[in-house]
């Protein structure tokens, strides 16, 4: 019987706080889950205490479970704000993810079960994946890529994406994965910032049944990126590639397939950069967050093992694209370091219909699902009878990541997808943190819907005021981390000053996450959202300033201010207030196309308000607080007396969006 689709409630930060304050459900793990869990409550307490009291002993123990070509001399060298972990040690992440697991007897175990949007399925065992990565590493070396180089990847979610990442890791080149939904301009900026010599892309990838032509974008970006010497192209869809520059463009299958499948993994310094990943901040252009080898490996290994309670027979599926940090840490590195069987899916959750995820879970017998609240809310909107048609009984654990999950969505996920049987872990972390920072451990802690949970091992969070005063339970404040942790970012590529200022300078001496949070009397943290000008749209991080810069680069626009508006599915929607050049008229469709061209479709404004003036103080500062209220359709509250012309607010509030 068809159900009426449920409309999820809006999720503003305030709604979320209100819902949480009235949320007193506490859901303990079942006895059956607890009996088999890797980490019990007592284990957590003991390990957490040791991780803070004796960090050297704790982290040496974890790192010692992995292979090192040379042992470290010192666990941590901390010269605020610069940390080095496992100083003097040498290791290789790809070796630990592949060779080590083959040696431990996992050679015939499935490493990757990949499903294309078109239904194609490819499976790689650990032994096969090792051979493919060796071939790709030989190919990269043959192309002149050496340790320390940067390689940009602009790929669909296909096995070659993971293979290319691991091949870079194997030779010590840092990969910089650019999400396939980013535009030519965004890709070119990232190649230029990293000064990559090599770009790895594909002819196209499938999205909602249509090929998305990546090579065409790569060609355009190459014109703007003089550092590029070669483009290696994976044939994914067979879409004709009209542009082929002899001597520069190479087919992956021509270059990689003929290589030897033997390759000795390089012994790399612990602090050798493993990857750069660009992410948005509140100001300026996206930052190239730098992660290094040893600490990132140890952090993702430990968190994947404990948060997902990985057992040998699990089939683990993280739905994130490798273009985001979740795809790095929890689709590739963390699970492969733990010899897990990883499911990867190339396409959209609603292709050919909203049952696709459940169909994948049913066919591949997925046991652990890790996805984003925005997806859960979209599924909720389409009704529970869709997942109800599938056999989801293989699932035993669910995870959420990327944005605050409202208690309604949490309960729906737990009840409809998890059958009230599977614990839900809500994991808070960031591109910069490299691995999960706050969560519950599924066999150790009860869950509280909407609240991320407690600190992971070695993580010492607290809440502070802007002035650096610590706050007690019940108070809302700024989430900070008081000491370094192995998988933390090391710097912003090419801009250490920005690293110092953005993360360790905002409140002196502690890591400033940019999120507001609350802590209850059990020590559970509830994240209420960003406190800066960073938006979270469908779990994707966007800087308001980036979108503003894109808008003002349009010839019709003289000024723009962008804010977020609560959205029942996306979490936040993009609202742009735009002032036009004198004598120009507005073409909203063209403005949206322009933002797509400059950044990518993910940044396209949902609403555009053509304004005559913006609310500014006498000194010219735009008061975004008021714009947020107008965008949300809320009453204007707060002191408007500092505005140069308070009448602007009423005018804006009565201007319809286009
Ligand atoms: O605001 C927080 C939100 O996402 C931001 C980090 O975004 P990004 O670097 O793209 O990484 C996303 C995936 C790790 C954070 O500053 N965020 C992430 N996870 C959660 C969250 N907010 C609430 N609850 C979460 N579980």
XYZ file of C-alpha atoms and ligand atoms in Angstrom:
684
model
C 0.000 0.000 0.000
C 1.405 3.376 -0.982
C 2.255 5.661 1.886
C 1.853 9.385 1.864
C 5.327 10.856 1.425
C 6.520 12.319 4.680
C 7.652 15.901 4.581
C 10.742 16.294 6.724
C 10.591 19.337 8.930
C 12.836 22.288 8.108
C 16.187 22.149 9.785
C 17.445 25.510 10.792
C 20.140 25.597 13.398
C 17.485 26.909 15.763
C 15.002 24.144 14.882
C 17.751 21.667 15.379
C 18.622 23.040 18.801
C 14.941 23.153 19.740
C 14.430 19.591 18.556
C 17.487 18.488 20.501
C 16.398 20.260 23.643
C 13.124 18.383 23.454
C 14.873 15.228 22.357
C 15.350 12.862 25.198
C 15.323 9.540 23.406
C 18.343 7.460 24.233
C 18.845 4.366 22.130
C 21.270 1.784 23.469
C 22.892 -0.826 21.229
C 21.131 -4.177 21.310
C 22.589 -6.969 23.426
C 23.258 -8.921 20.241
C 25.280 -6.068 18.759
C 27.125 -5.426 21.996
C 28.084 -9.066 22.413
C 30.008 -9.065 19.128
C 31.316 -5.481 19.168
C 35.027 -4.743 18.923
C 34.969 -2.003 21.561
C 32.893 -2.195 24.744
C 32.053 0.711 27.016
C 34.853 -0.308 29.391
C 37.315 -0.606 26.490
C 36.373 2.865 25.294
C 36.813 4.424 28.743
C 40.170 2.725 29.264
C 41.492 3.455 25.777
C 40.278 7.057 25.802
C 41.896 7.682 29.165
C 45.174 6.178 27.986
C 45.046 8.177 24.741
C 45.039 11.408 26.771
C 47.262 10.377 29.694
C 49.865 8.485 27.698
C 49.487 9.588 24.089
C 52.903 8.256 23.078
C 52.086 4.793 24.374
C 48.601 4.824 22.919
C 49.574 5.969 19.418
C 52.650 3.733 19.310
C 50.365 0.800 20.014
C 47.995 1.696 17.178
C 50.760 2.532 14.698
C 52.495 -0.725 15.624
C 49.566 -2.683 14.169
C 50.647 -1.380 10.761
C 53.829 -1.943 8.765
C 56.714 0.510 8.966
C 59.815 0.279 6.823
C 61.603 2.196 9.550
C 60.364 2.777 13.089
C 59.766 6.312 14.300
C 62.108 7.959 16.802
C 59.507 10.220 18.332
C 55.723 9.928 18.365
C 54.920 13.639 18.282
C 56.864 16.805 17.747
C 54.481 19.680 18.511
C 55.602 23.217 17.803
C 52.304 25.021 17.851
C 50.710 25.094 15.291
C 52.880 22.548 13.511
C 52.742 18.879 14.393
C 54.882 16.057 13.116
C 53.783 12.548 13.971
C 55.887 9.394 14.044
C 58.961 11.504 13.435
C 61.752 9.691 11.617
C 59.489 6.778 10.704
C 59.077 5.482 7.162
C 56.016 3.745 5.820
C 53.702 3.530 2.831
C 49.909 3.771 2.985
C 49.342 1.752 -0.205
C 51.634 -0.980 1.083
C 49.640 -1.143 4.295
C 46.328 -1.195 2.437
C 47.365 -3.838 -0.080
C 50.660 -5.764 0.264
C 50.258 -6.123 3.997
C 46.725 -7.469 3.653
C 47.733 -9.920 0.927
C 50.546 -11.132 3.196
C 48.053 -11.523 6.052
C 46.006 -13.946 3.951
C 43.408 -11.558 2.504
C 44.643 -11.928 -1.110
C 41.446 -13.628 -2.276
C 39.132 -11.433 -0.230
C 37.129 -8.873 -2.186
C 38.604 -5.416 -1.725
C 36.348 -3.416 -4.043
C 32.914 -4.295 -5.352
C 32.137 -1.521 -7.764
C 28.814 -0.868 -9.412
C 28.451 1.542 -12.307
C 25.315 3.569 -12.673
C 24.596 1.580 -15.830
C 24.609 -1.648 -13.815
C 28.110 -2.848 -14.710
C 29.749 -4.578 -11.735
C 33.501 -5.049 -11.308
C 35.130 -6.808 -8.389
C 38.773 -6.692 -7.312
C 40.275 -8.966 -4.709
C 43.108 -7.610 -2.567
C 45.634 -9.481 -4.761
C 44.061 -8.080 -7.938
C 43.876 -4.554 -6.581
C 47.525 -4.759 -5.567
C 48.469 -5.777 -9.110
C 46.439 -2.944 -10.639
C 47.946 -0.397 -8.271
C 51.455 -1.687 -9.048
C 50.790 -1.280 -12.770
C 49.479 2.231 -12.262
C 52.459 3.114 -10.038
C 54.842 1.860 -12.742
C 52.933 3.903 -15.309
C 53.148 7.067 -13.205
C 56.871 6.585 -12.757
C 57.191 5.982 -16.502
C 55.503 9.345 -17.064
C 58.143 10.991 -14.908
C 56.075 11.449 -11.750
C 58.341 11.375 -8.705
C 57.840 11.552 -4.942
C 56.787 15.033 -3.922
C 54.983 15.804 -7.218
C 51.283 16.593 -7.232
C 48.858 14.713 -9.465
C 45.328 16.030 -10.022
C 42.500 13.511 -10.366
C 39.211 14.503 -12.011
C 37.329 11.250 -12.230
C 33.942 9.638 -11.810
C 33.598 7.192 -8.926
C 35.165 4.270 -10.778
C 37.749 1.769 -9.501
C 40.490 3.652 -11.359
C 39.924 6.574 -8.971
C 40.951 4.432 -5.994
C 43.694 2.765 -8.054
C 45.144 6.137 -9.060
C 45.032 7.431 -5.476
C 46.802 4.330 -4.178
C 49.343 4.455 -7.026
C 50.228 8.041 -6.076
C 50.501 7.007 -2.428
C 52.738 4.112 -3.447
C 55.328 6.353 -5.103
C 54.999 9.334 -2.766
C 53.244 11.729 -5.140
C 50.448 13.738 -3.511
C 47.082 13.371 -5.183
C 44.647 16.224 -5.416
C 41.207 14.873 -6.221
C 38.819 17.404 -7.737
C 35.154 16.383 -7.560
C 33.809 15.625 -11.054
C 30.970 18.122 -10.516
C 33.362 21.070 -10.328
C 33.640 23.372 -13.315
C 36.497 24.036 -15.713
C 37.443 27.175 -13.791
C 37.449 25.390 -10.430
C 39.511 22.528 -11.863
C 42.022 24.912 -13.450
C 42.394 26.883 -10.202
C 43.135 23.694 -8.294
C 45.654 22.430 -10.870
C 47.379 25.809 -10.854
C 47.494 26.065 -7.086
C 48.999 22.581 -6.820
C 51.191 23.028 -9.918
C 50.342 19.510 -11.053
C 52.179 18.103 -14.066
C 49.743 15.258 -14.557
C 45.955 15.166 -14.689
C 44.094 11.853 -14.573
C 40.563 12.029 -15.936
C 38.029 9.951 -17.877
C 36.176 10.391 -21.143
C 33.004 10.751 -19.052
C 31.119 9.276 -16.114
C 27.446 8.437 -15.758
C 25.103 10.648 -13.795
C 21.344 10.083 -13.978
C 21.722 8.053 -17.113
C 23.724 10.624 -19.035
C 27.470 10.743 -19.621
C 29.095 13.746 -17.937
C 31.955 14.609 -20.242
C 34.984 15.144 -18.035
C 37.606 15.111 -20.781
C 35.986 18.134 -22.436
C 36.343 20.064 -19.158
C 39.878 18.774 -18.722
C 40.820 20.131 -22.156
C 39.398 23.547 -21.323
C 41.122 23.554 -17.941
C 44.423 22.540 -19.547
C 44.355 25.758 -21.589
C 44.373 27.686 -18.309
C 46.867 25.443 -16.499
C 50.377 25.722 -17.960
C 51.952 23.339 -15.438
C 50.124 20.356 -17.000
C 52.316 18.151 -19.155
C 50.213 15.023 -19.564
C 46.581 13.972 -19.321
C 45.886 10.319 -18.668
C 42.362 9.382 -19.729
C 40.360 6.396 -18.497
C 37.836 5.112 -21.013
C 34.665 4.764 -18.969
C 31.664 5.429 -21.206
C 33.139 5.269 -24.699
C 31.762 8.773 -25.304
C 33.649 10.196 -28.310
C 36.502 12.434 -27.241
C 36.711 15.155 -29.880
C 39.894 16.610 -28.622
C 43.053 14.609 -28.460
C 46.389 16.348 -28.190
C 49.082 13.986 -29.393
C 52.013 13.823 -27.030
C 49.937 15.210 -24.147
C 46.901 12.951 -23.959
C 47.284 9.268 -23.212
C 44.740 6.492 -22.718
C 44.965 4.806 -19.331
C 44.484 1.383 -20.975
C 47.388 2.000 -23.372
C 49.776 3.150 -20.691
C 48.773 1.223 -17.571
C 47.716 -2.161 -18.934
C 51.110 -3.003 -20.404
C 53.043 -2.327 -17.195
C 54.523 -4.930 -14.897
C 52.250 -5.839 -11.997
C 55.207 -5.853 -9.630
C 56.259 -2.637 -7.903
C 58.136 -2.011 -4.728
C 56.346 0.502 -2.532
C 58.543 3.483 -1.649
C 59.642 3.863 1.969
C 58.246 7.322 2.654
C 58.850 9.682 5.489
C 55.901 9.845 7.899
C 55.431 13.482 7.018
C 55.547 12.978 3.243
C 52.405 14.683 1.861
C 49.826 12.046 0.954
C 47.235 14.325 -0.585
C 45.900 17.822 -1.005
C 42.170 18.345 -0.903
C 40.662 21.723 -1.640
C 37.885 22.914 0.624
C 36.030 26.157 1.155
C 36.748 28.602 3.902
C 34.920 31.731 4.928
C 37.230 33.968 2.954
C 39.259 33.807 -0.207
C 39.754 30.948 -2.597
C 39.452 27.279 -1.564
C 42.258 26.025 0.639
C 44.463 23.082 -0.292
C 44.347 21.093 2.925
C 47.537 19.026 3.252
C 47.481 15.557 4.805
C 50.604 13.500 5.318
C 51.416 9.810 5.308
C 51.942 8.341 8.788
C 49.446 10.198 10.945
C 46.628 10.121 8.413
C 47.148 6.383 7.946
C 47.019 5.713 11.689
C 43.969 7.963 12.227
C 41.849 6.530 9.425
C 42.885 2.967 10.275
C 41.857 3.272 13.921
C 38.612 5.166 13.389
C 37.371 2.883 10.605
C 38.089 -0.168 12.706
C 36.402 1.083 15.865
C 33.602 3.389 14.677
C 32.382 0.894 12.083
C 33.176 -2.076 14.294
C 34.664 -3.777 11.247
C 34.474 -7.556 11.247
C 36.030 -9.818 8.629
C 32.723 -10.684 6.981
C 31.409 -7.122 6.681
C 30.424 -5.607 3.359
C 30.992 -1.937 3.898
C 29.523 0.859 1.804
C 30.305 4.531 2.200
C 28.300 6.396 -0.421
C 30.618 9.426 -0.623
C 32.384 10.358 -3.834
C 36.182 10.317 -3.730
C 36.023 14.026 -4.532
C 35.282 14.700 -0.854
C 37.250 13.846 2.247
C 34.740 11.188 3.293
C 35.512 9.380 0.059
C 39.234 9.568 0.835
C 39.149 8.444 4.448
C 36.165 6.103 4.496
C 35.698 4.823 0.921
C 39.370 4.201 0.214
C 42.063 4.484 2.866
C 40.402 3.554 6.169
C 38.468 0.480 4.982
C 41.278 -0.864 2.774
C 43.787 -0.483 5.617
C 41.418 -2.725 7.574
C 41.106 -5.308 4.763
C 37.388 -4.593 4.427
C 35.217 -5.372 1.415
C 34.266 -1.943 0.095
C 31.248 -1.273 -2.099
C 31.517 1.699 -4.462
C 28.690 3.073 -6.551
C 29.275 5.480 -9.396
C 25.967 7.211 -9.816
C 22.971 9.039 -8.422
C 20.802 7.704 -5.573
C 17.674 8.151 -7.701
C 18.733 6.411 -10.868
C 16.777 4.695 -12.292
C 14.562 5.393 -9.242
C 14.706 6.105 -5.507
C 15.187 2.413 -4.764
C 18.736 2.267 -6.135
C 20.554 2.333 -2.768
C 18.300 -0.349 -1.322
C 18.711 -2.468 -4.416
C 22.510 -2.227 -4.050
C 22.282 -3.191 -0.377
C 20.030 -6.145 -1.187
C 22.148 -7.467 -4.066
C 25.561 -7.028 -2.461
C 24.399 -7.944 1.055
C 25.787 -4.699 2.482
C 26.231 -4.828 6.263
C 27.443 -1.280 7.008
C 26.030 1.829 5.337
C 27.613 5.262 5.777
C 25.781 8.147 4.121
C 24.720 11.788 4.507
C 21.644 13.319 6.162
C 20.706 15.086 2.930
C 20.300 11.691 1.232
C 18.296 10.351 4.165
C 15.947 13.351 4.033
C 15.484 12.917 0.289
C 14.612 9.227 0.802
C 12.213 10.202 3.583
C 10.396 12.529 1.225
C 9.737 9.697 -1.182
C 8.150 7.515 1.454
C 9.092 4.408 3.346
C 7.309 2.069 0.999
C 10.276 2.320 -1.432
C 12.902 0.876 0.939
C 10.121 -1.400 2.196
C 10.242 -3.282 -1.101
C 13.818 -4.443 -0.528
C 15.497 -6.934 1.756
C 17.691 -4.799 3.999
C 18.221 -7.517 6.598
C 21.962 -7.747 5.846
C 22.499 -4.299 7.407
C 23.878 -4.235 10.933
C 25.275 -0.707 11.331
C 24.406 2.723 9.931
C 26.472 5.893 9.830
C 25.780 9.548 9.117
C 28.240 12.263 8.106
C 28.613 15.703 6.628
C 26.040 17.884 8.341
C 23.816 17.913 11.392
C 21.164 15.205 11.261
C 17.798 16.304 12.618
C 16.215 13.860 15.082
C 13.330 13.090 12.678
C 15.725 11.989 9.942
C 17.790 10.054 12.498
C 14.730 8.165 13.725
C 13.587 7.424 10.167
C 17.039 6.066 9.267
C 17.095 3.937 12.416
C 13.538 2.644 12.058
C 12.983 2.282 8.310
C 16.469 1.445 7.049
C 17.936 -0.141 10.159
C 14.778 -1.977 11.198
C 15.357 -0.724 14.791
C 18.171 -3.262 14.836
C 21.204 -1.315 13.644
C 22.996 1.270 15.756
C 23.398 4.665 14.051
C 26.720 6.459 14.420
C 26.607 10.194 13.711
C 30.190 11.145 12.967
C 31.417 14.722 13.179
C 34.661 15.617 11.463
C 36.064 17.789 8.672
C 38.340 17.783 5.638
C 40.930 19.273 7.965
C 40.613 16.686 10.716
C 41.227 13.785 8.298
C 39.291 11.311 10.406
C 36.282 11.073 12.711
C 36.532 13.252 15.827
C 33.172 12.937 17.597
C 30.823 9.978 17.432
C 29.407 7.181 19.489
C 31.064 3.776 19.242
C 28.280 1.425 18.226
C 28.808 -1.269 20.865
C 29.877 1.111 23.595
C 27.548 4.082 23.707
C 23.835 4.670 23.519
C 22.832 7.020 20.711
C 20.985 10.256 21.179
C 19.253 11.212 17.935
C 20.667 14.484 16.619
C 23.735 14.464 18.833
C 27.075 13.351 17.346
C 28.443 11.997 20.623
C 31.746 11.792 22.425
C 35.391 12.298 21.447
C 37.345 9.643 19.596
C 40.634 8.395 21.004
C 43.209 11.120 21.489
C 40.758 13.910 20.724
C 40.344 16.535 23.420
C 37.489 18.847 22.445
C 35.872 21.585 24.443
C 33.597 24.570 23.969
C 34.895 28.106 24.240
C 33.873 31.680 23.814
C 35.630 33.792 21.203
C 37.790 35.098 24.030
C 39.030 31.600 24.825
C 37.012 31.013 28.006
C 35.921 27.419 28.460
C 32.212 26.715 28.824
C 30.450 24.157 30.937
C 27.785 21.546 30.142
C 24.561 22.945 28.746
C 26.159 26.064 27.280
C 26.513 26.571 23.559
C 29.888 27.680 22.290
C 32.604 27.314 19.718
C 33.913 23.829 19.201
C 37.683 23.657 19.607
C 40.258 20.871 19.939
C 42.884 21.351 22.587
C 45.713 19.175 21.364
C 47.065 17.857 18.062
C 45.970 14.472 16.684
C 47.696 12.248 14.102
C 45.388 12.801 11.101
C 45.133 16.582 11.453
C 45.940 18.786 8.482
C 49.546 19.957 8.469
C 49.157 23.207 6.563
C 47.313 24.923 3.746
C 49.221 24.187 0.558
C 51.414 27.148 -0.287
C 49.899 29.334 2.420
C 51.086 28.451 5.895
C 50.026 31.852 7.170
C 46.436 31.054 6.296
C 46.794 27.752 8.152
C 48.037 29.501 11.270
C 45.391 32.173 11.169
C 42.321 30.144 10.210
C 42.830 27.192 12.504
C 45.119 28.058 15.397
C 44.925 31.858 15.507
C 41.192 32.434 15.819
C 41.302 31.440 19.485
C 44.954 31.358 20.520
C 46.531 27.927 20.929
C 43.564 25.666 20.177
C 42.213 24.262 16.897
C 39.181 26.270 15.824
C 36.754 24.080 13.893
C 34.361 26.786 12.691
C 31.365 24.978 14.188
C 29.083 25.882 17.049
C 28.115 23.096 19.449
C 26.523 22.196 22.763
C 27.572 19.584 25.281
C 25.203 17.786 27.627
C 25.872 16.413 31.079
C 26.901 13.019 29.617
C 29.575 14.747 27.550
C 27.713 14.319 24.245
C 28.298 17.053 21.687
C 25.547 18.331 19.435
C 26.771 20.300 16.445
C 24.557 23.229 15.582
C 26.316 24.321 12.394
C 28.974 26.652 11.097
C 29.651 29.910 12.844
C 31.416 31.399 9.817
C 30.425 32.175 6.246
C 30.672 28.577 5.138
C 27.520 26.929 3.807
C 26.681 23.262 3.917
C 24.515 22.499 0.900
C 23.557 18.837 0.611
C 26.597 18.010 2.718
C 28.867 19.960 0.344
C 30.913 22.730 1.770
C 30.759 26.074 -0.043
C 32.118 29.492 0.848
C 29.675 32.364 0.453
C 32.549 34.492 -0.814
C 33.348 32.083 -3.634
C 29.778 32.309 -4.895
C 29.790 36.088 -4.509
C 33.009 36.340 -6.530
C 31.473 34.153 -9.221
C 28.392 36.398 -9.362
C 30.286 39.670 -9.549
C 32.376 38.322 -12.401
C 29.153 38.384 -14.480
C 28.940 41.561 -16.621
C 25.421 42.450 -15.352
C 26.330 42.280 -11.656
C 27.912 45.016 -9.585
C 27.637 43.514 -6.107
C 26.439 40.293 -4.512
C 25.867 38.890 -1.037
C 25.193 35.203 -0.527
C 23.657 33.567 2.527
C 22.197 30.185 3.425
C 18.505 29.475 3.914
C 17.265 26.400 5.785
C 16.136 23.739 3.361
C 14.203 20.618 4.326
C 16.301 18.324 2.121
C 19.584 20.075 1.356
C 20.124 21.347 4.892
C 20.934 24.753 3.458
C 20.008 26.371 0.158
C 21.969 29.165 -1.532
C 20.274 32.582 -1.614
C 21.975 35.377 -3.561
C 21.189 39.072 -3.181
C 22.387 40.725 -6.362
C 22.840 44.364 -7.346
C 22.920 45.027 -11.069
C 25.189 47.342 -13.042
C 23.448 50.568 -13.997
C 21.234 50.095 -17.018
C 21.552 46.287 -17.030
C 18.620 43.951 -16.611
C 18.658 40.618 -14.854
C 18.531 37.223 -16.481
C 18.339 34.850 -13.499
C 18.852 31.753 -15.651
C 22.017 33.265 -17.050
C 23.286 34.179 -13.575
C 22.741 30.595 -12.427
C 24.497 29.227 -15.511
C 27.360 31.580 -14.823
C 27.813 30.311 -11.252
C 27.726 26.730 -12.568
C 30.419 27.624 -15.063
C 32.585 29.372 -12.480
C 32.291 26.823 -9.651
C 29.973 23.934 -10.488
C 26.264 23.145 -10.464
C 26.424 22.443 -6.719
C 26.882 26.190 -6.069
C 23.976 27.376 -8.244
C 21.764 29.791 -6.271
C 18.359 28.393 -5.348
C 16.937 31.878 -5.037
C 18.147 35.193 -6.446
C 16.865 38.491 -5.115
C 17.560 41.452 -7.335
C 18.212 44.243 -4.867
C 18.572 47.982 -5.125
C 20.711 48.166 -2.006
C 22.141 45.867 0.653
C 21.900 46.427 4.416
C 25.234 48.006 5.261
C 26.667 49.671 8.293
C 27.924 53.214 7.965
C 31.390 51.814 7.474
C 30.145 49.727 4.538
C 30.016 46.271 6.117
C 27.182 44.081 4.855
C 25.023 42.838 7.754
C 24.492 39.237 6.680
C 22.538 38.471 9.813
C 19.628 40.462 8.391
C 20.026 38.906 4.957
C 19.771 35.462 6.543
C 16.532 36.466 8.271
C 15.103 37.826 5.015
C 16.210 34.760 3.040
C 14.487 32.482 5.556
C 11.326 34.591 5.458
C 11.696 35.311 9.154
C 10.832 38.451 10.994
C 13.712 40.907 11.173
C 15.047 41.028 14.689
C 18.079 42.665 16.232
C 19.475 46.140 16.363
C 19.027 47.844 13.009
C 20.212 51.235 14.224
C 23.769 50.698 13.008
C 22.528 50.419 9.435
C 23.108 53.295 7.139
C 19.546 52.926 5.828
C 17.285 50.552 7.779
C 14.541 50.996 5.161
C 16.576 48.728 2.890
C 15.441 45.761 4.958
C 11.731 46.205 4.317
C 12.361 46.725 0.648
C 14.382 43.523 0.425
C 11.841 41.558 2.422
C 9.105 42.523 -0.014
C 11.129 41.754 -3.150
C 10.193 38.351 -4.563
C 12.990 35.952 -5.351
C 13.573 34.921 -8.940
O 29.873 21.915 9.885
C 30.430 20.634 10.055
C 29.776 19.685 9.084
O 30.604 19.663 7.941
C 31.749 20.494 8.138
C 32.953 19.874 7.485
O 32.743 19.789 6.123
P 33.769 19.013 5.212
O 35.138 19.482 5.492
O 33.278 19.114 3.811
O 33.693 17.521 5.703
C 32.478 16.843 5.634
C 32.692 15.389 5.936
C 33.493 15.068 7.118
C 31.876 20.609 9.627
O 32.605 21.755 9.982
N 29.652 18.327 9.618
C 30.351 17.239 9.258
N 29.902 16.149 9.910
C 28.904 16.559 10.729
C 28.757 17.952 10.553
N 27.858 18.656 11.250
C 27.097 17.990 12.136
N 27.171 16.675 12.360
C 28.043 15.905 11.673
N 28.089 14.608 11.890
